[in-house]
PDB file of C-alpha atoms and ligand atoms in Angstrom:
ATOM      1  CA  UNK W   1      90.900 147.101  54.327  1.00 74.00           C
ATOM      2  CA  UNK W   2      92.981 146.697  57.505  1.00 82.00           C
ATOM      3  CA  UNK W   3      93.414 149.842  59.613  1.00 92.00           C
ATOM      4  CA  UNK W   4      96.956 151.278  59.554  1.00 95.00           C
ATOM      5  CA  UNK W   5      98.107 153.710  62.249  1.00 98.00           C
ATOM      6  CA  UNK W   6     101.607 155.180  61.965  1.00 98.00           C
ATOM      7  CA  UNK W   7     103.461 156.432  65.064  1.00 98.00           C
ATOM      8  CA  UNK W   8     106.533 158.667  65.229  1.00 98.00           C
ATOM      9  CA  UNK W   9     108.674 156.025  66.958  1.00 97.00           C
ATOM     10  CA  UNK W  10     108.601 152.721  68.842  1.00 98.00           C
ATOM     11  CA  UNK W  11     107.788 154.304  72.190  1.00 98.00           C
ATOM     12  CA  UNK W  12     104.668 156.014  70.823  1.00 98.00           C
ATOM     13  CA  UNK W  13     103.687 152.758  69.121  1.00 98.00           C
ATOM     14  CA  UNK W  14     104.137 150.826  72.378  1.00 98.00           C
ATOM     15  CA  UNK W  15     102.119 153.374  74.335  1.00 98.00           C
ATOM     16  CA  UNK W  16      99.281 153.179  71.808  1.00 98.00           C
ATOM     17  CA  UNK W  17      99.326 149.386  71.963  1.00 98.00           C
ATOM     18  CA  UNK W  18      99.266 149.387  75.762  1.00 98.00           C
ATOM     19  CA  UNK W  19      96.395 151.889  75.838  1.00 98.00           C
ATOM     20  CA  UNK W  20      94.440 149.797  73.331  1.00 98.00           C
ATOM     21  CA  UNK W  21      95.038 146.688  75.490  1.00 98.00           C
ATOM     22  CA  UNK W  22      93.721 148.508  78.576  1.00 98.00           C
ATOM     23  CA  UNK W  23      90.685 149.801  76.677  1.00 98.00           C
ATOM     24  CA  UNK W  24      89.844 146.339  75.286  1.00 98.00           C
ATOM     25  CA  UNK W  25      90.316 144.734  78.705  1.00 98.00           C
ATOM     26  CA  UNK W  26      87.973 147.160  80.451  1.00 98.00           C
ATOM     27  CA  UNK W  27      85.321 146.798  77.728  1.00 98.00           C
ATOM     28  CA  UNK W  28      85.488 142.983  77.707  1.00 98.00           C
ATOM     29  CA  UNK W  29      85.254 142.701  81.510  1.00 98.00           C
ATOM     30  CA  UNK W  30      82.365 145.198  81.585  1.00 98.00           C
ATOM     31  CA  UNK W  31      80.528 143.245  78.851  1.00 98.00           C
ATOM     32  CA  UNK W  32      81.419 139.635  79.625  1.00 96.00           C
ATOM     33  CA  UNK W  33      83.120 139.566  83.016  1.00 98.00           C
ATOM     34  CA  UNK W  34      86.481 138.489  81.619  1.00 98.00           C
ATOM     35  CA  UNK W  35      89.182 139.463  79.120  1.00 98.00           C
ATOM     36  CA  UNK W  36      90.914 136.731  77.120  1.00 98.00           C
ATOM     37  CA  UNK W  37      94.040 137.900  75.334  1.00 98.00           C
ATOM     38  CA  UNK W  38      96.437 136.106  72.979  1.00 98.00           C
ATOM     39  CA  UNK W  39      99.892 137.549  73.533  1.00 98.00           C
ATOM     40  CA  UNK W  40     102.435 138.087  70.777  1.00 98.00           C
ATOM     41  CA  UNK W  41     106.014 136.968  71.110  1.00 97.00           C
ATOM     42  CA  UNK W  42     109.228 138.356  69.680  1.00 97.00           C
ATOM     43  CA  UNK W  43     110.747 141.602  70.916  1.00 98.00           C
ATOM     44  CA  UNK W  44     108.402 144.319  69.629  1.00 98.00           C
ATOM     45  CA  UNK W  45     105.635 143.874  72.227  1.00 98.00           C
ATOM     46  CA  UNK W  46     108.012 143.978  75.220  1.00 98.00           C
ATOM     47  CA  UNK W  47     107.790 147.747  75.751  1.00 98.00           C
ATOM     48  CA  UNK W  48     103.991 147.735  75.494  1.00 98.00           C
ATOM     49  CA  UNK W  49     103.871 144.964  78.117  1.00 98.00           C
ATOM     50  CA  UNK W  50     106.209 146.968  80.379  1.00 98.00           C
ATOM     51  CA  UNK W  51     103.995 150.074  80.065  1.00 98.00           C
ATOM     52  CA  UNK W  52     100.967 148.001  81.115  1.00 98.00           C
ATOM     53  CA  UNK W  53     102.729 147.075  84.356  1.00 98.00           C
ATOM     54  CA  UNK W  54     103.331 150.734  85.248  1.00 98.00           C
ATOM     55  CA  UNK W  55     101.181 153.776  86.062  1.00 98.00           C
ATOM     56  CA  UNK W  56      99.010 155.155  84.647  1.00 98.00           C
ATOM     57  CA  UNK W  57      97.895 152.001  82.832  1.00 98.00           C
ATOM     58  CA  UNK W  58      98.481 149.413  85.550  1.00 98.00           C
ATOM     59  CA  UNK W  59      95.580 150.806  87.604  1.00 97.00           C
ATOM     60  CA  UNK W  60      93.249 150.895  84.606  1.00 97.00           C
ATOM     61  CA  UNK W  61      93.306 147.200  83.748  1.00 98.00           C
ATOM     62  CA  UNK W  62      91.026 144.733  85.645  1.00 97.00           C
ATOM     63  CA  UNK W  63      93.891 142.227  86.091  1.00 97.00           C
ATOM     64  CA  UNK W  64      91.959 139.717  88.281  1.00 96.00           C
ATOM     65  CA  UNK W  65      89.619 139.122  85.302  1.00 97.00           C
ATOM     66  CA  UNK W  66      92.322 138.797  82.623  1.00 98.00           C
ATOM     67  CA  UNK W  67      93.326 135.454  81.060  1.00 98.00           C
ATOM     68  CA  UNK W  68      96.519 135.107  79.030  1.00 98.00           C
ATOM     69  CA  UNK W  69      97.292 132.777  76.145  1.00 98.00           C
ATOM     70  CA  UNK W  70     100.078 132.850  73.558  1.00 98.00           C
ATOM     71  CA  UNK W  71      99.855 132.772  69.764  1.00 98.00           C
ATOM     72  CA  UNK W  72     103.067 130.782  69.544  1.00 98.00           C
ATOM     73  CA  UNK W  73     105.989 129.516  71.586  1.00 98.00           C
ATOM     74  CA  UNK W  74     109.453 128.221  71.101  1.00 98.00           C
ATOM     75  CA  UNK W  75     109.945 124.597  72.245  1.00 98.00           C
ATOM     76  CA  UNK W  76     112.400 125.421  75.006  1.00 98.00           C
ATOM     77  CA  UNK W  77     112.367 124.628  78.741  1.00 97.00           C
ATOM     78  CA  UNK W  78     110.308 126.797  81.083  1.00 97.00           C
ATOM     79  CA  UNK W  79     112.203 129.950  81.988  1.00 97.00           C
ATOM     80  CA  UNK W  80     114.454 129.871  78.905  1.00 98.00           C
ATOM     81  CA  UNK W  81     115.285 133.417  77.843  1.00 98.00           C
ATOM     82  CA  UNK W  82     114.138 132.762  74.258  1.00 98.00           C
ATOM     83  CA  UNK W  83     110.629 131.683  75.244  1.00 98.00           C
ATOM     84  CA  UNK W  84     107.842 134.157  74.491  1.00 98.00           C
ATOM     85  CA  UNK W  85     106.388 133.270  77.893  1.00 98.00           C
ATOM     86  CA  UNK W  86     109.592 134.385  79.621  1.00 98.00           C
ATOM     87  CA  UNK W  87     109.532 137.762  77.901  1.00 98.00           C
ATOM     88  CA  UNK W  88     105.878 138.380  78.834  1.00 98.00           C
ATOM     89  CA  UNK W  89     106.459 137.273  82.437  1.00 98.00           C
ATOM     90  CA  UNK W  90     109.503 139.510  82.883  1.00 98.00           C
ATOM     91  CA  UNK W  91     107.872 142.534  81.204  1.00 98.00           C
ATOM     92  CA  UNK W  92     104.358 142.157  82.625  1.00 98.00           C
ATOM     93  CA  UNK W  93     102.897 139.036  84.195  1.00 98.00           C
ATOM     94  CA  UNK W  94     105.313 138.454  87.079  1.00 98.00           C
ATOM     95  CA  UNK W  95     104.883 142.106  88.068  1.00 97.00           C
ATOM     96  CA  UNK W  96     101.134 141.757  88.661  1.00 96.00           C
ATOM     97  CA  UNK W  97      98.806 139.861  91.052  1.00 88.00           C
ATOM     98  CA  UNK W  98      97.457 137.527  88.380  1.00 93.00           C
ATOM     99  CA  UNK W  99      96.358 134.048  89.532  1.00 94.00           C
ATOM    100  CA  UNK W 100      98.557 131.386  87.892  1.00 95.00           C
ATOM    101  CA  UNK W 101      95.368 129.617  86.785  1.00 97.00           C
ATOM    102  CA  UNK W 102      94.749 132.586  84.472  1.00 98.00           C
ATOM    103  CA  UNK W 103      98.094 132.335  82.697  1.00 98.00           C
ATOM    104  CA  UNK W 104      98.132 129.615  80.020  1.00 98.00           C
ATOM    105  CA  UNK W 105     101.608 129.144  78.570  1.00 98.00           C
ATOM    106  CA  UNK W 106     102.357 126.654  75.802  1.00 98.00           C
ATOM    107  CA  UNK W 107     104.252 124.186  77.974  1.00 98.00           C
ATOM    108  CA  UNK W 108     107.059 122.154  76.393  1.00 97.00           C
ATOM    109  CA  UNK W 109     108.663 119.073  77.946  1.00 94.00           C
ATOM    110  CA  UNK W 110     110.220 116.710  75.419  1.00 89.00           C
ATOM    111  CA  UNK W 111     108.049 116.518  72.318  1.00 97.00           C
ATOM    112  CA  UNK W 112     106.825 119.496  70.244  1.00 98.00           C
ATOM    113  CA  UNK W 113     103.839 117.491  68.993  1.00 98.00           C
ATOM    114  CA  UNK W 114     102.851 116.741  72.601  1.00 98.00           C
ATOM    115  CA  UNK W 115     103.138 120.447  73.471  1.00 98.00           C
ATOM    116  CA  UNK W 116     100.890 121.302  70.529  1.00 98.00           C
ATOM    117  CA  UNK W 117      98.334 118.693  71.525  1.00 98.00           C
ATOM    118  CA  UNK W 118      98.418 119.655  75.207  1.00 98.00           C
ATOM    119  CA  UNK W 119      97.674 123.264  74.237  1.00 98.00           C
ATOM    120  CA  UNK W 120      94.583 122.191  72.344  1.00 98.00           C
ATOM    121  CA  UNK W 121      93.456 120.366  75.496  1.00 97.00           C
ATOM    122  CA  UNK W 122      94.064 123.550  77.503  1.00 98.00           C
ATOM    123  CA  UNK W 123      92.117 125.650  75.003  1.00 98.00           C
ATOM    124  CA  UNK W 124      89.212 123.195  74.927  1.00 97.00           C
ATOM    125  CA  UNK W 125      89.104 123.094  78.712  1.00 97.00           C
ATOM    126  CA  UNK W 126      89.189 126.880  79.079  1.00 98.00           C
ATOM    127  CA  UNK W 127      86.569 127.536  76.414  1.00 98.00           C
ATOM    128  CA  UNK W 128      84.475 124.680  77.872  1.00 95.00           C
ATOM    129  CA  UNK W 129      83.984 122.973  74.550  1.00 83.00           C
ATOM    130  CA  UNK W 130      82.915 126.178  72.781  1.00 93.00           C
ATOM    131  CA  UNK W 131      84.896 127.457  69.835  1.00 91.00           C
ATOM    132  CA  UNK W 132      87.696 129.695  71.182  1.00 95.00           C
ATOM    133  CA  UNK W 133      87.134 133.422  70.952  1.00 96.00           C
ATOM    134  CA  UNK W 134      89.780 135.922  72.043  1.00 98.00           C
ATOM    135  CA  UNK W 135      88.880 139.456  73.051  1.00 98.00           C
ATOM    136  CA  UNK W 136      92.256 140.684  71.836  1.00 98.00           C
ATOM    137  CA  UNK W 137      94.857 139.019  69.623  1.00 98.00           C
ATOM    138  CA  UNK W 138      98.295 140.646  69.488  1.00 98.00           C
ATOM    139  CA  UNK W 139     100.573 139.652  66.619  1.00 98.00           C
ATOM    140  CA  UNK W 140     104.025 140.570  65.370  1.00 98.00           C
ATOM    141  CA  UNK W 141     105.375 140.515  61.843  1.00 98.00           C
ATOM    142  CA  UNK W 142     108.615 138.920  60.718  1.00 98.00           C
ATOM    143  CA  UNK W 143     110.637 140.503  57.907  1.00 97.00           C
ATOM    144  CA  UNK W 144     109.637 137.523  55.758  1.00 96.00           C
ATOM    145  CA  UNK W 145     105.951 138.141  56.426  1.00 97.00           C
ATOM    146  CA  UNK W 146     105.531 135.442  59.081  1.00 98.00           C
ATOM    147  CA  UNK W 147     103.253 136.001  62.035  1.00 98.00           C
ATOM    148  CA  UNK W 148     103.037 133.946  65.198  1.00 98.00           C
ATOM    149  CA  UNK W 149     105.095 130.977  64.001  1.00 98.00           C
ATOM    150  CA  UNK W 150     103.291 130.597  60.692  1.00 98.00           C
ATOM    151  CA  UNK W 151     106.200 130.672  58.269  1.00 96.00           C
ATOM    152  CA  UNK W 152     106.010 131.364  54.525  1.00 95.00           C
ATOM    153  CA  UNK W 153     105.277 128.234  52.519  1.00 92.00           C
ATOM    154  CA  UNK W 154     104.752 126.074  55.619  1.00 94.00           C
ATOM    155  CA  UNK W 155     102.065 123.397  55.744  1.00 95.00           C
ATOM    156  CA  UNK W 156     100.914 124.913  59.068  1.00 97.00           C
ATOM    157  CA  UNK W 157      99.890 128.060  57.197  1.00 97.00           C
ATOM    158  CA  UNK W 158      97.226 126.087  55.321  1.00 97.00           C
ATOM    159  CA  UNK W 159      95.993 124.027  58.290  1.00 98.00           C
ATOM    160  CA  UNK W 160      92.251 124.548  58.530  1.00 97.00           C
ATOM    161  CA  UNK W 161      91.215 121.868  61.026  1.00 97.00           C
ATOM    162  CA  UNK W 162      93.805 121.638  63.824  1.00 97.00           C
ATOM    163  CA  UNK W 163      94.049 124.545  66.242  1.00 98.00           C
ATOM    164  CA  UNK W 164      97.814 124.221  66.724  1.00 98.00           C
ATOM    165  CA  UNK W 165     100.757 123.091  64.613  1.00 98.00           C
ATOM    166  CA  UNK W 166     104.468 122.421  65.032  1.00 98.00           C
ATOM    167  CA  UNK W 167     106.784 124.482  62.850  1.00 98.00           C
ATOM    168  CA  UNK W 168     110.497 125.095  62.607  1.00 97.00           C
ATOM    169  CA  UNK W 169     112.628 127.935  61.256  1.00 94.00           C
ATOM    170  CA  UNK W 170     115.600 126.393  59.448  1.00 93.00           C
ATOM    171  CA  UNK W 171     118.068 128.669  61.206  1.00 95.00           C
ATOM    172  CA  UNK W 172     116.824 127.775  64.712  1.00 97.00           C
ATOM    173  CA  UNK W 173     117.835 124.686  66.758  1.00 97.00           C
ATOM    174  CA  UNK W 174     114.355 124.358  68.241  1.00 98.00           C
ATOM    175  CA  UNK W 175     110.823 123.743  66.996  1.00 98.00           C
ATOM    176  CA  UNK W 176     107.875 126.036  67.589  1.00 98.00           C
ATOM    177  CA  UNK W 177     104.235 125.535  68.452  1.00 98.00           C
ATOM    178  CA  UNK W 178     101.850 127.965  66.781  1.00 98.00           C
ATOM    179  CA  UNK W 179      98.144 128.584  66.714  1.00 98.00           C
ATOM    180  CA  UNK W 180      96.813 128.111  63.207  1.00 98.00           C
ATOM    181  CA  UNK W 181      94.986 130.567  60.961  1.00 98.00           C
ATOM    182  CA  UNK W 182      91.446 129.468  61.956  1.00 97.00           C
ATOM    183  CA  UNK W 183      92.209 130.320  65.581  1.00 97.00           C
ATOM    184  CA  UNK W 184      94.206 133.453  64.829  1.00 98.00           C
ATOM    185  CA  UNK W 185      91.164 134.748  62.952  1.00 97.00           C
ATOM    186  CA  UNK W 186      88.942 134.358  66.018  1.00 97.00           C
ATOM    187  CA  UNK W 187      89.755 137.637  67.662  1.00 96.00           C
ATOM    188  CA  UNK W 188      87.190 140.350  68.453  1.00 96.00           C
ATOM    189  CA  UNK W 189      90.099 142.789  68.085  1.00 97.00           C
ATOM    190  CA  UNK W 190      93.318 141.831  66.251  1.00 98.00           C
ATOM    191  CA  UNK W 191      96.354 144.094  66.435  1.00 98.00           C
ATOM    192  CA  UNK W 192      99.708 143.811  64.647  1.00 98.00           C
ATOM    193  CA  UNK W 193     102.667 145.623  66.227  1.00 98.00           C
ATOM    194  CA  UNK W 194     105.407 146.434  63.702  1.00 98.00           C
ATOM    195  CA  UNK W 195     108.467 148.535  64.426  1.00 98.00           C
ATOM    196  CA  UNK W 196     111.759 149.371  62.738  1.00 98.00           C
ATOM    197  CA  UNK W 197     113.261 149.867  59.314  1.00 98.00           C
ATOM    198  CA  UNK W 198     113.836 146.118  58.993  1.00 98.00           C
ATOM    199  CA  UNK W 199     110.088 145.660  58.496  1.00 98.00           C
ATOM    200  CA  UNK W 200     109.671 148.416  55.872  1.00 97.00           C
ATOM    201  CA  UNK W 201     109.995 146.119  52.852  1.00 96.00           C
ATOM    202  CA  UNK W 202     107.548 143.497  54.113  1.00 96.00           C
ATOM    203  CA  UNK W 203     105.070 146.182  55.169  1.00 96.00           C
ATOM    204  CA  UNK W 204     105.293 147.651  51.674  1.00 94.00           C
ATOM    205  CA  UNK W 205     104.514 144.169  50.297  1.00 93.00           C
ATOM    206  CA  UNK W 206     101.446 143.961  52.492  1.00 93.00           C
ATOM    207  CA  UNK W 207     100.145 147.528  52.132  1.00 91.00           C
ATOM    208  CA  UNK W 208     101.983 148.852  49.117  1.00 77.00           C
ATOM    209  CA  UNK W 209     101.876 148.304  45.399  1.00 59.00           C
ATOM    210  CA  UNK W 210     103.773 144.998  45.456  1.00 61.00           C
ATOM    211  CA  UNK W 211     101.206 142.378  44.615  1.00 62.00           C
ATOM    212  CA  UNK W 212     101.926 139.300  46.705  1.00 62.00           C
ATOM    213  CA  UNK W 213      98.532 137.742  45.910  1.00 72.00           C
ATOM    214  CA  UNK W 214      98.069 137.704  49.668  1.00 83.00           C
ATOM    215  CA  UNK W 215     100.552 134.855  50.035  1.00 89.00           C
ATOM    216  CA  UNK W 216     102.444 136.192  53.026  1.00 95.00           C
ATOM    217  CA  UNK W 217     101.400 134.499  56.302  1.00 97.00           C
ATOM    218  CA  UNK W 218     100.341 137.810  57.876  1.00 97.00           C
ATOM    219  CA  UNK W 219      97.925 138.246  54.951  1.00 95.00           C
ATOM    220  CA  UNK W 220      96.134 135.058  55.980  1.00 96.00           C
ATOM    221  CA  UNK W 221      94.979 136.901  59.100  1.00 96.00           C
ATOM    222  CA  UNK W 222      91.525 138.173  58.171  1.00 94.00           C
ATOM    223  CA  UNK W 223      89.618 138.366  61.447  1.00 94.00           C
ATOM    224  CA  UNK W 224      86.050 137.172  61.139  1.00 83.00           C
ATOM    225  CA  UNK W 225      84.658 140.056  63.183  1.00 82.00           C
ATOM    226  CA  UNK W 226      86.617 143.212  62.448  1.00 89.00           C
ATOM    227  CA  UNK W 227      89.498 144.307  60.241  1.00 92.00           C
ATOM    228  CA  UNK W 228      92.939 143.906  61.775  1.00 96.00           C
ATOM    229  CA  UNK W 229      94.524 147.051  63.204  1.00 98.00           C
ATOM    230  CA  UNK W 230      98.182 147.640  62.313  1.00 98.00           C
ATOM    231  CA  UNK W 231     100.146 149.808  64.743  1.00 98.00           C
ATOM    232  CA  UNK W 232     103.440 150.640  63.058  1.00 98.00           C
ATOM    233  CA  UNK W 233     106.184 153.193  63.567  1.00 98.00           C
ATOM    234  CA  UNK W 234     107.434 155.630  60.948  1.00 98.00           C
ATOM    235  CA  UNK W 235     110.558 153.558  60.217  1.00 98.00           C
ATOM    236  CA  UNK W 236     108.527 150.458  59.437  1.00 98.00           C
ATOM    237  CA  UNK W 237     106.164 152.562  57.298  1.00 97.00           C
ATOM    238  CA  UNK W 238     109.003 154.364  55.497  1.00 96.00           C
ATOM    239  CA  UNK W 239     108.348 152.670  52.125  1.00 94.00           C
ATOM    240  CA  UNK W 240     104.599 153.195  52.099  1.00 92.00           C
ATOM    241  CA  UNK W 241     103.215 155.880  49.842  1.00 75.00           C
ATOM    242  CA  UNK W 242     101.850 159.060  51.366  1.00 70.00           C
ATOM    243  CA  UNK W 243      98.295 158.900  52.611  1.00 62.00           C
ATOM    244  CA  UNK W 244      98.664 155.562  54.365  1.00 66.00           C
ATOM    245  CA  UNK W 245      97.410 155.874  57.939  1.00 62.00           C
ATOM    246  CA  UNK W 246      98.382 158.313  60.629  1.00 57.00           C
ATOM    247  CA  UNK W 247      99.003 157.721  64.355  1.00 52.00           C
TER     248      UNK W 247
HETATM  249  C1  LIG F 301     108.147 134.790  67.664  1.00 97.35           C
HETATM  250  C2  LIG F 301     106.980 135.646  67.339  1.00 97.35           C
HETATM  251  C3  LIG F 301     107.098 136.150  65.942  1.00 97.35           C
HETATM  252  C4  LIG F 301     107.437 137.614  66.062  1.00 97.35           C
HETATM  253  C5  LIG F 301     107.985 138.164  64.789  1.00 97.35           C
HETATM  254  C6  LIG F 301     108.477 139.598  64.996  1.00 97.35           C
HETATM  255  O1  LIG F 301     107.998 133.840  68.424  1.00 97.35           O
HETATM  256  O2  LIG F 301     109.234 135.141  67.193  1.00 97.35           O
HETATM  257  O3  LIG F 301     105.812 135.149  67.621  1.00 97.35           O
HETATM  258  O4  LIG F 301     105.968 136.002  65.135  1.00 97.35           O
HETATM  259  O5  LIG F 301     106.260 138.310  66.438  1.00 97.35           O
HETATM  260  O6  LIG F 301     109.077 137.340  64.404  1.00 97.35           O
HETATM  261  O7  LIG F 301     109.493 139.549  65.965  1.00 97.35           O
HETATM  262  P1  LIG F 301     110.146 140.913  66.528  1.00 97.35           P
HETATM  263  O8  LIG F 301     109.071 141.613  67.273  1.00 97.35           O
HETATM  264  O9  LIG F 301     111.273 140.436  67.416  1.00 97.35           O
HETATM  265  O10 LIG F 301     110.628 141.689  65.316  1.00 97.35           O
END
């Protein structure tokens, strides 16, 4: 059963997420000499990323040994405000002395399919032909149960061979590139960050009585090494019965 930790508010949730990131980074570098993290997009992780760039946490993380990938990206030009890369750079990466060779954005030029394929090449190169393994995978949750850019009912959700896929949300004028379930399940530590009342209903579907037969995209994330950890705030957990988790 996934681990559910409930925090009083978004700030406490973000602090817990940032502390967990620092802890995982130190452990991975001590054990294996590097820390490979898959960053989440959207807005929820921003505050956690900001806290990592400030004391006391900024001095605790072995930044020169950290390598950054993304779980998904919007097919928009480099620097576009809606790119997940832009958010992570503004909140964290551009505030730290991290070699550019250790930051691996999902680059988009003209064709989403090319961006998806280029990312596979990047992953294969980095993992030197071995199967990718991330020390930490951070994920968000959409109010429809999507995670990364794996949308409900999409073919990408059922992709078992390819490491990346191109998806599109009907209401958006751009495509997305997402890692697929096989890769998103290859995290030594997998953490969902969920905040706000807008996520209460979907969290109830995932943890509560509503039986979704595990059809929501976030329910496809069953890490092969350890149960996912869900860091949520009280608003997002407001429809869960008593006795679920505790921050
Ligand atoms: C994206 C994200 C997506 C996000 C959820 C939650 O590119 O939008 O990868 O999966 O994590 O939609 O977004 P919020 O954190 O903004 O609620």
